[in-house]
């Protein structure tokens, strides 16, 4: 089984490519829930939904999140009351949020609900939230103090500089059922090309998960989300330069050095390969930019071959 540690859009595209290469029953995705929050009384799990919609072929391809063929009648109506429309929940997307929130109210866990949704959509892969417990990413912004993740990311368009990141609840959280076993028994653990600081770090912060991954270090392959000093999507470059060891493939290698045995970097960064290797992380160079499904599948093939059996 191939276990993938996943954030949102980058991970979802990688997983779609991986599923063109291996049968869905051989794939488990362990997904970040540090972005989750409650709004309008609804339980929102952006990364789980991005992965689910993408693998179901239902995602809005331009945005990378939310449903394709979406309409926004409810948000338009809500706007008239002065309701909270800064975080856009489309009409179709709202159905999934109603379902999840009702099931939560009935006492179902997030992993149970996630499995139900995946089954309803006919996904053969195993999708696991990293934890069923509360995990809330917080960012510290100079002059503003601590902001909830979505207040910073969507509400403030991740424009404010970040001084620190904290994963509220991580120390008390328990891995969801199946998470530790999946990591321990995986043939390969892939760290998807997600944001290392706010998508993968919260996954590794759940009690026992980081340790389980470090134990498998020789079989852990990460794909660098930084290409040519930039992130293809989102604020990974800014966060790695302020909180990490720089917004380059070498910075990614340093960030992951204790968890990851092999880092896959882009051809654009070929000149950095020896510097990556000097951090103690094996380096594989390939085209990592997932322009389309075929490119994602080609990347998945390289990742699968990156560790010698
Ligand atoms: N991202 C935005 O930039 N604006 C939104 O209004 C927004 C709504 C939204 C609704 C559901 C969902 O699953 C995701 C949504 N996202 C939105 C994306 C998402 O919140 C972020 O990209 C991730 O949290 C970062 O990984």
Tab-separated table of N, CA and C and ligand atoms in Angstrom, residues 7-9 32 35 37 44-47 49-50 53 65-66 85-90 93 97 149-150 153-154 199 233, ligand 1:
chain	number	residue	atom	x	y	z
A	7	UNK	N	-2.134	17.478	1.891
A	7	UNK	CA	-2.836	18.723	2.157
A	7	UNK	C	-3.991	18.808	1.166
A	8	UNK	N	-4.135	19.957	0.522
A	8	UNK	CA	-5.270	20.174	-0.372
A	8	UNK	C	-4.957	19.971	-1.842
A	9	UNK	N	-4.893	21.073	-2.585
A	9	UNK	CA	-4.894	21.022	-4.053
A	9	UNK	C	-3.717	20.223	-4.643
A	32	UNK	N	-4.621	16.306	6.074
A	32	UNK	CA	-4.580	17.403	7.049
A	32	UNK	C	-5.988	17.865	7.432
A	35	UNK	N	-6.843	22.824	8.862
A	35	UNK	CA	-7.568	23.944	8.232
A	35	UNK	C	-9.051	23.916	8.565
A	37	UNK	N	-12.691	24.112	10.235
A	37	UNK	CA	-13.315	25.060	11.165
A	37	UNK	C	-14.823	24.969	11.034
A	44	UNK	N	-16.528	22.295	8.453
A	44	UNK	CA	-15.859	22.483	7.156
A	44	UNK	C	-14.486	21.813	7.208
A	45	UNK	N	-14.202	20.963	6.237
A	45	UNK	CA	-12.929	20.232	6.154
A	45	UNK	C	-12.351	20.425	4.748
A	46	UNK	N	-11.712	21.575	4.504
A	46	UNK	CA	-11.325	21.928	3.129
A	46	UNK	C	-10.411	20.902	2.446
A	47	UNK	N	-9.386	20.420	3.163
A	47	UNK	CA	-8.442	19.529	2.481
A	47	UNK	C	-9.081	18.175	2.166
A	49	UNK	N	-12.169	17.699	1.544
A	49	UNK	CA	-13.122	17.896	0.448
A	49	UNK	C	-12.406	18.120	-0.880
A	50	UNK	N	-11.279	18.816	-0.841
A	50	UNK	CA	-10.514	19.024	-2.080
A	50	UNK	C	-10.046	17.677	-2.641
A	53	UNK	N	-13.360	15.691	-3.832
A	53	UNK	CA	-13.929	16.210	-5.085
A	53	UNK	C	-12.986	15.959	-6.272
A	65	UNK	N	-10.451	23.912	-5.696
A	65	UNK	CA	-11.266	23.477	-4.555
A	65	UNK	C	-12.732	23.707	-4.898
A	66	UNK	N	-13.601	23.124	-4.121
A	66	UNK	CA	-15.049	23.292	-4.349
A	66	UNK	C	-15.523	22.483	-5.549
A	85	UNK	N	-20.040	35.756	4.236
A	85	UNK	CA	-19.860	35.203	2.883
A	85	UNK	C	-18.394	35.232	2.447
A	86	UNK	N	-17.495	35.608	3.367
A	86	UNK	CA	-16.066	35.692	3.009
A	86	UNK	C	-15.504	34.318	2.665
A	87	UNK	N	-16.088	33.276	3.217
A	87	UNK	CA	-15.656	31.912	2.896
A	87	UNK	C	-16.776	31.302	2.072
A	88	UNK	N	-16.506	31.141	0.789
A	88	UNK	CA	-17.577	30.794	-0.142
A	88	UNK	C	-17.938	29.319	-0.131
A	89	UNK	N	-19.155	29.024	0.289
A	89	UNK	CA	-19.665	27.653	0.203
A	89	UNK	C	-20.741	27.638	-0.879
A	90	UNK	N	-20.420	27.011	-1.992
A	90	UNK	CA	-21.360	26.949	-3.112
A	90	UNK	C	-22.551	26.060	-2.784
A	93	UNK	N	-21.700	22.358	-2.879
A	93	UNK	CA	-20.760	22.086	-1.795
A	93	UNK	C	-21.486	22.090	-0.451
A	97	UNK	N	-21.588	19.736	3.253
A	97	UNK	CA	-21.441	20.312	4.592
A	97	UNK	C	-22.652	20.026	5.471
A	149	UNK	N	-6.569	29.789	11.149
A	149	UNK	CA	-5.979	29.595	9.826
A	149	UNK	C	-6.796	30.216	8.696
A	150	UNK	N	-8.092	29.944	8.628
A	150	UNK	CA	-8.874	30.447	7.486
A	150	UNK	C	-9.072	31.959	7.553
A	153	UNK	N	-5.820	32.797	5.916
A	153	UNK	CA	-5.604	32.287	4.556
A	153	UNK	C	-6.620	32.857	3.572
A	154	UNK	N	-7.883	32.747	3.913
A	154	UNK	CA	-8.936	33.222	3.006
A	154	UNK	C	-9.354	34.652	3.381
A	199	UNK	N	0.383	22.531	5.825
A	199	UNK	CA	-0.421	21.369	5.435
A	199	UNK	C	0.178	20.060	5.959
A	233	UNK	N	1.288	27.032	-5.951
A	233	UNK	CA	0.027	27.542	-5.425
A	233	UNK	C	0.224	27.849	-3.950
B	1	LIG	N1	-10.436	29.330	-0.594
B	1	LIG	C1	-10.531	30.651	-0.849
B	1	LIG	O1	-9.526	31.286	-1.170
B	1	LIG	N2	-11.741	31.302	-0.732
B	1	LIG	C2	-12.878	30.655	-0.395
B	1	LIG	O2	-13.935	31.280	-0.319
B	1	LIG	C3	-12.802	29.239	-0.153
B	1	LIG	C4	-13.930	28.484	0.148
B	1	LIG	C5	-13.799	27.092	0.305
B	1	LIG	C6	-14.931	26.310	0.548
B	1	LIG	C7	-14.814	24.948	0.701
B	1	LIG	C8	-13.569	24.340	0.592
B	1	LIG	O3	-13.463	23.009	0.721
B	1	LIG	C9	-12.439	25.089	0.336
B	1	LIG	C10	-12.543	26.482	0.197
B	1	LIG	N3	-11.415	27.266	-0.061
B	1	LIG	C11	-11.531	28.621	-0.274
B	1	LIG	C12	-10.097	26.673	-0.179
B	1	LIG	C13	-9.413	26.356	1.111
B	1	LIG	O4	-9.967	26.848	2.277
B	1	LIG	C14	-7.911	26.611	1.147
B	1	LIG	O5	-7.346	26.519	-0.100
B	1	LIG	C15	-7.272	25.582	2.036
B	1	LIG	O6	-7.782	25.586	3.331
B	1	LIG	C16	-5.759	25.684	2.086
B	1	LIG	O7	-5.297	24.378	2.024
